[in-house]
């Protein structure tokens, strides 16, 4: 078995996927109320090049890069996107169905530094978005536009690949350091690190998403804020419908990149496909899917530790949790009074807990992510970041036969 997800089920929700031996999706479906349904249905390929997905057809250049994406519409002119690439496979420009032209710039390290929406003359800039990086992590963007009275800056704080917060600032047009207004939001993510909610300082949910398995995302119409962050390392461009993923651009409707892997076939046999299972693996640079080894003393990240723990507990890959609690208080042992643990910032520490139904229909398995570890290096009882799988009857100390006490991972 290859471990590919073939179905996702939830209340009022169903997704189905089929694959060929090369890992190409041959059929996909998700609810018609969700975006991207033009891509549902059968999919055809020439080798690993996709030629059609549902009502969308694709054209490629000689290097296998997608240059045209066209959505067929009943009794209407098709929606067509044209893509232009440079010699290093950077997407340099896009023409959208309404004729809007966007241009993209990169630094010598391959990081996107700006995108520009151009006027009909192809030169005048109507909108500019500039990007700031911390190594390979996108940490800030600033948008200036003829339709905005002032520049708007979004700043992100990360813990590894996981975004923790977003700060939105409005600054003076003639004095970027002069702040007119600002808003702070905590970012709630899934276990991989994909944002699912934004919470304001009053504790209100201001943005909530629902996504397909492969990342096609919709959000509540009454949202009062927004974030473009998607899978770890991915940034959503509404003008293209694609996710910028550092070295490549990802299409969540087809679970594929628009260009081949710069590393060739070394990371995976299929150079255009995304990771095998996006619930347990990510590709933050658009280079190496789940078959590549992870760095660090334990050789795996949170996703790897979770996959191993759930597998040992007998939970089939792709199973969705029955319940998720992202705010379980971390406490001291019972013999120490079960007191709330506090971080170095003197704020309470919380962790994520998920409940899964075992295939035997009798047992419930509880997954816990103790990302904060226990004690400090060199102290008695020190444990680095780890996960647990425990029986539902004893989530504090219970042990499931055949499972390890701790599944350590690198943070």
PDB file of N, CA and C in Angstrom, residues 254-305:
ATOM      1  N   UNK A 254      -5.465  20.439  -8.241  1.00  0.00           N
ATOM      2  CA  UNK A 254      -4.959  19.201  -8.852  1.00  0.00           C
ATOM      3  C   UNK A 254      -3.902  18.517  -8.007  1.00  0.00           C
ATOM      4  N   UNK A 255      -3.511  19.134  -6.879  1.00  0.00           N
ATOM      5  CA  UNK A 255      -2.477  18.584  -5.986  1.00  0.00           C
ATOM      6  C   UNK A 255      -1.149  18.422  -6.710  1.00  0.00           C
ATOM      7  N   UNK A 256      -0.848  19.404  -7.573  1.00  0.00           N
ATOM      8  CA  UNK A 256       0.357  19.314  -8.396  1.00  0.00           C
ATOM      9  C   UNK A 256       1.049  20.672  -8.487  1.00  0.00           C
ATOM     10  N   UNK A 257       2.336  20.600  -8.788  1.00  0.00           N
ATOM     11  CA  UNK A 257       3.101  21.805  -9.090  1.00  0.00           C
ATOM     12  C   UNK A 257       3.022  22.093 -10.583  1.00  0.00           C
ATOM     13  N   UNK A 258       3.193  23.363 -10.948  1.00  0.00           N
ATOM     14  CA  UNK A 258       3.143  23.744 -12.355  1.00  0.00           C
ATOM     15  C   UNK A 258       4.459  23.506 -13.066  1.00  0.00           C
ATOM     16  N   UNK A 259       5.525  23.286 -12.302  1.00  0.00           N
ATOM     17  CA  UNK A 259       6.833  22.968 -12.873  1.00  0.00           C
ATOM     18  C   UNK A 259       7.367  21.711 -12.207  1.00  0.00           C
ATOM     19  N   UNK A 260       8.357  21.095 -12.860  1.00  0.00           N
ATOM     20  CA  UNK A 260       8.929  19.866 -12.321  1.00  0.00           C
ATOM     21  C   UNK A 260       9.883  20.183 -11.174  1.00  0.00           C
ATOM     22  N   UNK A 261      10.133  19.193 -10.337  1.00  0.00           N
ATOM     23  CA  UNK A 261      10.995  19.374  -9.169  1.00  0.00           C
ATOM     24  C   UNK A 261      12.405  19.756  -9.605  1.00  0.00           C
ATOM     25  N   UNK A 262      12.952  20.873  -9.097  1.00  0.00           N
ATOM     26  CA  UNK A 262      14.329  21.243  -9.448  1.00  0.00           C
ATOM     27  C   UNK A 262      15.352  20.178  -9.079  1.00  0.00           C
ATOM     28  N   UNK A 263      15.000  19.315  -8.113  1.00  0.00           N
ATOM     29  CA  UNK A 263      15.913  18.244  -7.708  1.00  0.00           C
ATOM     30  C   UNK A 263      15.756  16.995  -8.560  1.00  0.00           C
ATOM     31  N   UNK A 264      14.926  17.062  -9.593  1.00  0.00           N
ATOM     32  CA  UNK A 264      14.735  15.913 -10.468  1.00  0.00           C
ATOM     33  C   UNK A 264      13.917  14.827  -9.803  1.00  0.00           C
ATOM     34  N   UNK A 265      14.332  13.576 -10.007  1.00  0.00           N
ATOM     35  CA  UNK A 265      13.596  12.435  -9.464  1.00  0.00           C
ATOM     36  C   UNK A 265      14.123  11.992  -8.110  1.00  0.00           C
ATOM     37  N   UNK A 266      15.117  12.702  -7.567  1.00  0.00           N
ATOM     38  CA  UNK A 266      15.703  12.280  -6.290  1.00  0.00           C
ATOM     39  C   UNK A 266      14.685  12.275  -5.148  1.00  0.00           C
ATOM     40  N   UNK A 267      13.856  13.325  -4.988  1.00  0.00           N
ATOM     41  CA  UNK A 267      12.922  13.314  -3.860  1.00  0.00           C
ATOM     42  C   UNK A 267      11.763  12.336  -4.019  1.00  0.00           C
ATOM     43  N   UNK A 268      11.272  12.144  -5.254  1.00  0.00           N
ATOM     44  CA  UNK A 268      10.094  11.299  -5.472  1.00  0.00           C
ATOM     45  C   UNK A 268      10.027  10.891  -6.936  1.00  0.00           C
ATOM     46  N   UNK A 269       9.412   9.730  -7.225  1.00  0.00           N
ATOM     47  CA  UNK A 269       9.320   9.265  -8.613  1.00  0.00           C
ATOM     48  C   UNK A 269       8.503  10.186  -9.510  1.00  0.00           C
ATOM     49  N   UNK A 270       7.531  10.904  -8.919  1.00  0.00           N
ATOM     50  CA  UNK A 270       6.700  11.818  -9.699  1.00  0.00           C
ATOM     51  C   UNK A 270       7.156  13.245  -9.421  1.00  0.00           C
ATOM     52  N   UNK A 271       7.823  13.911 -10.365  1.00  0.00           N
ATOM     53  CA  UNK A 271       8.426  15.226 -10.097  1.00  0.00           C
ATOM     54  C   UNK A 271       7.442  16.383 -10.062  1.00  0.00           C
ATOM     55  N   UNK A 272       6.153  16.130 -10.345  1.00  0.00           N
ATOM     56  CA  UNK A 272       5.168  17.214 -10.342  1.00  0.00           C
ATOM     57  C   UNK A 272       4.168  17.102  -9.199  1.00  0.00           C
ATOM     58  N   UNK A 273       4.043  15.935  -8.590  1.00  0.00           N
ATOM     59  CA  UNK A 273       3.034  15.726  -7.555  1.00  0.00           C
ATOM     60  C   UNK A 273       3.457  16.327  -6.221  1.00  0.00           C
ATOM     61  N   UNK A 274       2.455  16.669  -5.406  1.00  0.00           N
ATOM     62  CA  UNK A 274       2.716  17.136  -4.044  1.00  0.00           C
ATOM     63  C   UNK A 274       3.003  15.917  -3.165  1.00  0.00           C
ATOM     64  N   UNK A 275       3.063  16.099  -1.862  1.00  0.00           N
ATOM     65  CA  UNK A 275       3.404  15.005  -0.953  1.00  0.00           C
ATOM     66  C   UNK A 275       2.343  13.904  -1.005  1.00  0.00           C
ATOM     67  N   UNK A 276       2.706  12.723  -0.525  1.00  0.00           N
ATOM     68  CA  UNK A 276       1.788  11.592  -0.585  1.00  0.00           C
ATOM     69  C   UNK A 276       0.546  11.776   0.258  1.00  0.00           C
ATOM     70  N   UNK A 277       0.685  12.385   1.435  1.00  0.00           N
ATOM     71  CA  UNK A 277      -0.452  12.599   2.330  1.00  0.00           C
ATOM     72  C   UNK A 277      -0.289  13.952   3.019  1.00  0.00           C
ATOM     73  N   UNK A 278      -1.072  14.954   2.635  1.00  0.00           N
ATOM     74  CA  UNK A 278      -0.898  16.302   3.201  1.00  0.00           C
ATOM     75  C   UNK A 278      -1.363  16.433   4.642  1.00  0.00           C
ATOM     76  N   UNK A 279      -1.961  15.376   5.205  1.00  0.00           N
ATOM     77  CA  UNK A 279      -2.311  15.411   6.623  1.00  0.00           C
ATOM     78  C   UNK A 279      -1.111  15.104   7.512  1.00  0.00           C
ATOM     79  N   UNK A 280      -0.086  14.502   6.927  1.00  0.00           N
ATOM     80  CA  UNK A 280       1.054  14.094   7.742  1.00  0.00           C
ATOM     81  C   UNK A 280       2.390  14.618   7.239  1.00  0.00           C
ATOM     82  N   UNK A 281       2.425  15.169   6.016  1.00  0.00           N
ATOM     83  CA  UNK A 281       3.681  15.674   5.471  1.00  0.00           C
ATOM     84  C   UNK A 281       3.459  17.005   4.771  1.00  0.00           C
ATOM     85  N   UNK A 282       4.530  17.740   4.604  1.00  0.00           N
ATOM     86  CA  UNK A 282       4.480  19.027   3.907  1.00  0.00           C
ATOM     87  C   UNK A 282       5.733  19.177   3.065  1.00  0.00           C
ATOM     88  N   UNK A 283       5.735  20.203   2.222  1.00  0.00           N
ATOM     89  CA  UNK A 283       6.891  20.496   1.371  1.00  0.00           C
ATOM     90  C   UNK A 283       7.099  22.009   1.384  1.00  0.00           C
ATOM     91  N   UNK A 284       7.679  22.555   2.450  1.00  0.00           N
ATOM     92  CA  UNK A 284       7.720  24.011   2.624  1.00  0.00           C
ATOM     93  C   UNK A 284       8.538  24.771   1.600  1.00  0.00           C
ATOM     94  N   UNK A 285       9.437  24.095   0.877  1.00  0.00           N
ATOM     95  CA  UNK A 285      10.253  24.778  -0.126  1.00  0.00           C
ATOM     96  C   UNK A 285       9.871  24.393  -1.552  1.00  0.00           C
ATOM     97  N   UNK A 286       8.915  23.493  -1.720  1.00  0.00           N
ATOM     98  CA  UNK A 286       8.590  23.032  -3.064  1.00  0.00           C
ATOM     99  C   UNK A 286       9.686  22.173  -3.653  1.00  0.00           C
ATOM    100  N   UNK A 287      10.406  21.456  -2.810  1.00  0.00           N
ATOM    101  CA  UNK A 287      11.553  20.659  -3.255  1.00  0.00           C
ATOM    102  C   UNK A 287      11.459  19.186  -2.884  1.00  0.00           C
ATOM    103  N   UNK A 288      11.169  18.907  -1.609  1.00  0.00           N
ATOM    104  CA  UNK A 288      11.337  17.550  -1.101  1.00  0.00           C
ATOM    105  C   UNK A 288      10.087  17.063  -0.397  1.00  0.00           C
ATOM    106  N   UNK A 289       9.373  16.106  -0.978  1.00  0.00           N
ATOM    107  CA  UNK A 289       8.201  15.540  -0.306  1.00  0.00           C
ATOM    108  C   UNK A 289       8.601  14.558   0.783  1.00  0.00           C
ATOM    109  N   UNK A 290       7.624  13.769   1.234  1.00  0.00           N
ATOM    110  CA  UNK A 290       7.799  12.997   2.458  1.00  0.00           C
ATOM    111  C   UNK A 290       8.871  11.926   2.399  1.00  0.00           C
ATOM    112  N   UNK A 291       9.315  11.502   1.213  1.00  0.00           N
ATOM    113  CA  UNK A 291      10.303  10.430   1.179  1.00  0.00           C
ATOM    114  C   UNK A 291      11.691  10.917   1.557  1.00  0.00           C
ATOM    115  N   UNK A 292      11.918  12.224   1.614  1.00  0.00           N
ATOM    116  CA  UNK A 292      13.243  12.737   1.956  1.00  0.00           C
ATOM    117  C   UNK A 292      13.445  12.698   3.462  1.00  0.00           C
ATOM    118  N   UNK A 293      14.646  12.343   3.925  1.00  0.00           N
ATOM    119  CA  UNK A 293      14.886  12.284   5.364  1.00  0.00           C
ATOM    120  C   UNK A 293      14.833  13.667   5.989  1.00  0.00           C
ATOM    121  N   UNK A 294      14.424  13.708   7.255  1.00  0.00           N
ATOM    122  CA  UNK A 294      14.379  14.962   8.004  1.00  0.00           C
ATOM    123  C   UNK A 294      15.677  15.141   8.786  1.00  0.00           C
ATOM    124  N   UNK A 295      16.086  16.387   8.970  1.00  0.00           N
ATOM    125  CA  UNK A 295      17.297  16.661   9.729  1.00  0.00           C
ATOM    126  C   UNK A 295      16.973  16.707  11.211  1.00  0.00           C
ATOM    127  N   UNK A 296      17.991  16.605  12.053  1.00  0.00           N
ATOM    128  CA  UNK A 296      17.801  16.655  13.487  1.00  0.00           C
ATOM    129  C   UNK A 296      18.084  15.312  14.125  1.00  0.00           C
ATOM    130  N   UNK A 297      18.221  15.275  15.450  1.00  0.00           N
ATOM    131  CA  UNK A 297      18.610  14.040  16.131  1.00  0.00           C
ATOM    132  C   UNK A 297      17.600  12.913  16.012  1.00  0.00           C
ATOM    133  N   UNK A 298      16.308  13.240  15.808  1.00  0.00           N
ATOM    134  CA  UNK A 298      15.298  12.192  15.756  1.00  0.00           C
ATOM    135  C   UNK A 298      14.898  11.830  14.329  1.00  0.00           C
ATOM    136  N   UNK A 299      15.346  12.609  13.356  1.00  0.00           N
ATOM    137  CA  UNK A 299      15.104  12.275  11.961  1.00  0.00           C
ATOM    138  C   UNK A 299      13.667  12.388  11.521  1.00  0.00           C
ATOM    139  N   UNK A 300      12.836  13.112  12.286  1.00  0.00           N
ATOM    140  CA  UNK A 300      11.441  13.295  11.867  1.00  0.00           C
ATOM    141  C   UNK A 300      10.887  14.549  12.532  1.00  0.00           C
ATOM    142  N   UNK A 301       9.868  15.114  11.901  1.00  0.00           N
ATOM    143  CA  UNK A 301       9.195  16.274  12.466  1.00  0.00           C
ATOM    144  C   UNK A 301       7.909  15.821  13.141  1.00  0.00           C
ATOM    145  N   UNK A 302       7.068  16.791  13.508  1.00  0.00           N
ATOM    146  CA  UNK A 302       5.808  16.453  14.170  1.00  0.00           C
ATOM    147  C   UNK A 302       4.959  15.519  13.324  1.00  0.00           C
ATOM    148  N   UNK A 303       4.876  15.813  12.018  1.00  0.00           N
ATOM    149  CA  UNK A 303       4.047  14.989  11.139  1.00  0.00           C
ATOM    150  C   UNK A 303       4.532  13.542  11.131  1.00  0.00           C
ATOM    151  N   UNK A 304       5.851  13.346  11.093  1.00  0.00           N
ATOM    152  CA  UNK A 304       6.389  11.997  11.093  1.00  0.00           C
ATOM    153  C   UNK A 304       6.122  11.268  12.389  1.00  0.00           C
ATOM    154  N   UNK A 305       6.276  11.975  13.517  1.00  0.00           N
ATOM    155  CA  UNK A 305       6.004  11.355  14.812  1.00  0.00           C
ATOM    156  C   UNK A 305       4.529  10.994  14.942  1.00  0.00           C
TER     157      UNK A 305
END
